[in-house]
PDB file of C-alpha atoms in Angstrom:
ATOM      1  CA  MET A 498       0.000   0.000   0.000  1.00 52.00           C
ATOM      2  CA  THR A 499       1.279   3.393  -0.967  1.00 48.00           C
ATOM      3  CA  ASN A 500       0.363   6.710   0.605  1.00 46.00           C
ATOM      4  CA  ALA A 501      -0.779   9.373  -1.834  1.00 44.00           C
ATOM      5  CA  ALA A 502      -0.625  13.117  -1.385  1.00 46.00           C
ATOM      6  CA  GLU A 503      -3.582  14.536   0.501  1.00 44.00           C
ATOM      7  CA  ALA A 504      -5.183  17.791  -0.585  1.00 53.00           C
ATOM      8  CA  GLY A 505      -8.174  19.748   0.582  1.00 65.00           C
ATOM      9  CA  PRO A 506      -9.525  18.347   3.861  1.00 74.00           C
ATOM     10  CA  ASP A 507     -13.087  19.348   2.887  1.00 87.00           C
ATOM     11  CA  LEU A 508     -13.059  17.419  -0.404  1.00 93.00           C
ATOM     12  CA  PRO A 509     -14.821  14.037  -0.709  1.00 96.00           C
ATOM     13  CA  ARG A 510     -12.475  11.194   0.260  1.00 96.00           C
ATOM     14  CA  ALA A 511     -11.253   8.601  -2.241  1.00 97.00           C
ATOM     15  CA  LEU A 512      -8.953   5.604  -2.198  1.00 98.00           C
ATOM     16  CA  GLY A 513      -7.052   4.142  -5.124  1.00 98.00           C
ATOM     17  CA  TYR A 514      -6.392   0.532  -6.093  1.00 97.00           C
ATOM     18  CA  LEU A 515      -4.061  -0.933  -8.669  1.00 96.00           C
ATOM     19  CA  ARG A 516      -2.524  -4.292  -9.344  1.00 95.00           C
ATOM     20  CA  LYS A 517       1.123  -4.603 -10.280  1.00 95.00           C
ATOM     21  CA  HIS A 518       1.718  -6.758 -13.331  1.00 90.00           C
ATOM     22  CA  LEU A 519       4.572  -9.204 -13.674  1.00 91.00           C
ATOM     23  CA  LEU A 520       6.992  -6.904 -15.492  1.00 93.00           C
ATOM     24  CA  MET A 521       5.877  -3.565 -14.013  1.00 94.00           C
ATOM     25  CA  THR A 522       8.774  -1.259 -13.206  1.00 96.00           C
ATOM     26  CA  GLU A 523       8.861   1.204 -10.326  1.00 96.00           C
ATOM     27  CA  SER A 524       8.608   3.971 -12.919  1.00 97.00           C
ATOM     28  CA  GLU A 525       5.415   2.474 -14.363  1.00 96.00           C
ATOM     29  CA  LEU A 526       3.998   2.055 -10.872  1.00 97.00           C
ATOM     30  CA  SER A 527       4.782   5.667 -10.046  1.00 97.00           C
ATOM     31  CA  GLU A 528       3.180   6.789 -13.319  1.00 96.00           C
ATOM     32  CA  ALA A 529      -0.012   4.816 -12.571  1.00 96.00           C
ATOM     33  CA  GLU A 530      -0.166   6.302  -9.077  1.00 98.00           C
ATOM     34  CA  GLY A 531       0.334   9.760 -10.588  1.00 97.00           C
ATOM     35  CA  ARG A 532      -2.581   9.211 -12.992  1.00 97.00           C
ATOM     36  CA  LEU A 533      -4.840   8.261 -10.085  1.00 98.00           C
ATOM     37  CA  ALA A 534      -3.738  11.341  -8.112  1.00 98.00           C
ATOM     38  CA  HIS A 535      -4.318  13.604 -11.129  1.00 98.00           C
ATOM     39  CA  PHE A 536      -7.760  12.122 -11.765  1.00 98.00           C
ATOM     40  CA  ALA A 537      -8.681  12.620  -8.108  1.00 98.00           C
ATOM     41  CA  GLN A 538      -7.584  16.241  -8.211  1.00 97.00           C
ATOM     42  CA  VAL A 539      -9.454  16.992 -11.452  1.00 97.00           C
ATOM     43  CA  ARG A 540     -12.631  15.271 -10.217  1.00 97.00           C
ATOM     44  CA  GLY A 541     -12.530  17.012  -6.841  1.00 97.00           C
ATOM     45  CA  PHE A 542     -11.512  14.146  -4.547  1.00 97.00           C
ATOM     46  CA  ARG A 543      -8.986  13.964  -1.734  1.00 97.00           C
ATOM     47  CA  LEU A 544      -7.009  10.813  -2.522  1.00 97.00           C
ATOM     48  CA  GLN A 545      -5.985   9.426   0.849  1.00 96.00           C
ATOM     49  CA  GLN A 546      -4.183   6.241  -0.113  1.00 97.00           C
ATOM     50  CA  ILE A 547      -3.476   3.934  -3.026  1.00 98.00           C
ATOM     51  CA  TYR A 548      -3.607   0.212  -2.338  1.00 97.00           C
ATOM     52  CA  VAL A 549      -1.110  -1.642  -4.526  1.00 97.00           C
ATOM     53  CA  GLU A 550      -1.755  -5.332  -5.099  1.00 96.00           C
ATOM     54  CA  GLU A 551       1.525  -7.224  -5.132  1.00 93.00           C
ATOM     55  CA  LEU A 552       1.787 -10.434  -7.163  1.00 90.00           C
ATOM     56  CA  GLU A 553       3.091 -12.415  -4.206  1.00 92.00           C
ATOM     57  CA  THR A 554       0.443 -11.389  -1.703  1.00 91.00           C
ATOM     58  CA  TRP A 555      -2.820 -10.948  -3.628  1.00 87.00           C
ATOM     59  CA  PRO A 556      -5.612 -10.443  -2.630  1.00 93.00           C
ATOM     60  CA  ALA A 557      -4.239  -8.767   0.522  1.00 95.00           C
ATOM     61  CA  ALA A 558      -4.496  -5.207  -0.834  1.00 96.00           C
ATOM     62  CA  PHE A 559      -8.020  -5.828  -2.153  1.00 95.00           C
ATOM     63  CA  GLU A 560      -9.102  -7.157   1.238  1.00 94.00           C
ATOM     64  CA  ALA A 561      -7.564  -4.133   2.975  1.00 96.00           C
ATOM     65  CA  LEU A 562      -9.336  -1.885   0.454  1.00 96.00           C
ATOM     66  CA  ILE A 563     -12.702  -3.494   1.261  1.00 94.00           C
ATOM     67  CA  GLU A 564     -12.093  -2.933   4.960  1.00 93.00           C
ATOM     68  CA  ALA A 565     -11.059   0.706   4.429  1.00 94.00           C
ATOM     69  CA  ALA A 566     -13.944   1.384   2.034  1.00 93.00           C
ATOM     70  CA  GLY A 567     -16.410   0.375   4.713  1.00 85.00           C
ATOM     71  CA  THR A 568     -15.599   3.487   6.728  1.00 79.00           C
ATOM     72  CA  ASP A 569     -17.990   6.413   6.810  1.00 74.00           C
ATOM     73  CA  GLY A 570     -17.373   9.304   4.498  1.00 82.00           C
ATOM     74  CA  LEU A 571     -15.571   7.508   1.679  1.00 92.00           C
ATOM     75  CA  SER A 572     -16.945   8.664  -1.679  1.00 94.00           C
ATOM     76  CA  ALA A 573     -15.079   6.604  -4.278  1.00 97.00           C
ATOM     77  CA  VAL A 574     -12.435   4.046  -5.142  1.00 97.00           C
ATOM     78  CA  LEU A 575     -10.337   4.914  -8.180  1.00 98.00           C
ATOM     79  CA  LEU A 576      -8.818   2.374 -10.591  1.00 98.00           C
ATOM     80  CA  PRO A 577      -6.495   2.966 -13.566  1.00 96.00           C
ATOM     81  CA  SER A 578      -8.761   0.568 -15.524  1.00 95.00           C
ATOM     82  CA  MET A 579     -11.248  -2.203 -14.797  1.00 96.00           C
ATOM     83  CA  LEU A 580      -8.510  -4.691 -15.722  1.00 94.00           C
ATOM     84  CA  HIS A 581      -7.062  -4.151 -12.250  1.00 94.00           C
ATOM     85  CA  PHE A 582     -10.034  -6.150 -10.920  1.00 94.00           C
ATOM     86  CA  ALA A 583      -9.652  -8.884 -13.584  1.00 91.00           C
ATOM     87  CA  VAL A 584      -7.486 -11.253 -11.551  1.00 84.00           C
ATOM     88  CA  LEU A 585     -10.223 -11.391  -8.901  1.00 88.00           C
ATOM     89  CA  GLY A 586     -12.917 -12.428 -11.392  1.00 92.00           C
ATOM     90  CA  PRO A 587     -14.989 -10.783 -14.130  1.00 96.00           C
ATOM     91  CA  PRO A 588     -14.294  -7.057 -13.578  1.00 95.00           C
ATOM     92  CA  ALA A 589     -17.930  -5.939 -13.921  1.00 96.00           C
ATOM     93  CA  GLU A 590     -19.024  -8.509 -11.326  1.00 96.00           C
ATOM     94  CA  ILE A 591     -16.205  -7.555  -8.931  1.00 95.00           C
ATOM     95  CA  LYS A 592     -17.158  -3.886  -9.316  1.00 96.00           C
ATOM     96  CA  GLN A 593     -20.812  -4.630  -8.577  1.00 96.00           C
ATOM     97  CA  TYR A 594     -19.889  -6.839  -5.603  1.00 95.00           C
ATOM     98  CA  PHE A 595     -17.534  -4.190  -4.212  1.00 95.00           C
ATOM     99  CA  GLU A 596     -20.060  -1.365  -4.594  1.00 95.00           C
ATOM    100  CA  GLN A 597     -22.859  -3.382  -2.970  1.00 95.00           C
ATOM    101  CA  LEU A 598     -20.649  -4.578  -0.124  1.00 94.00           C
ATOM    102  CA  THR A 599     -19.111  -1.210   0.732  1.00 94.00           C
ATOM    103  CA  GLY A 600     -21.614   1.346  -0.587  1.00 93.00           C
ATOM    104  CA  THR A 601     -18.687   3.060  -2.340  1.00 95.00           C
ATOM    105  CA  ARG A 602     -18.565   3.960  -6.031  1.00 96.00           C
ATOM    106  CA  VAL A 603     -15.797   2.518  -8.208  1.00 97.00           C
ATOM    107  CA  LEU A 604     -14.534   4.961 -10.839  1.00 98.00           C
ATOM    108  CA  VAL A 605     -12.065   4.363 -13.656  1.00 97.00           C
ATOM    109  CA  ALA A 606      -9.488   7.135 -13.926  1.00 95.00           C
ATOM    110  CA  LEU A 607      -9.476   7.851 -17.646  1.00 86.00           C
TER     111      LEU A 607
END
């Protein structure tokens, strides 16, 4: 899990989630985190943290994300793409499950 820059304490809270792929470099990871932070800023969210799913420990970050998303006041979870849910099952079904379980919207940072 990676901490992201916080901005604007009165903005709606968001968390990020991404899954590292087998050959992902630290530069690519940093770029993906930067895209999530930029999307949050443009859409008016305060990105509190980005959960990074490691290949060796999955689904630990997803489970931690579910726990964190259950807290009051969280507005959204941001993903670089729906493919980051793909390893857990069909992305649309995982999104629906996550939203129903936590009451938190899942948004793709395009």
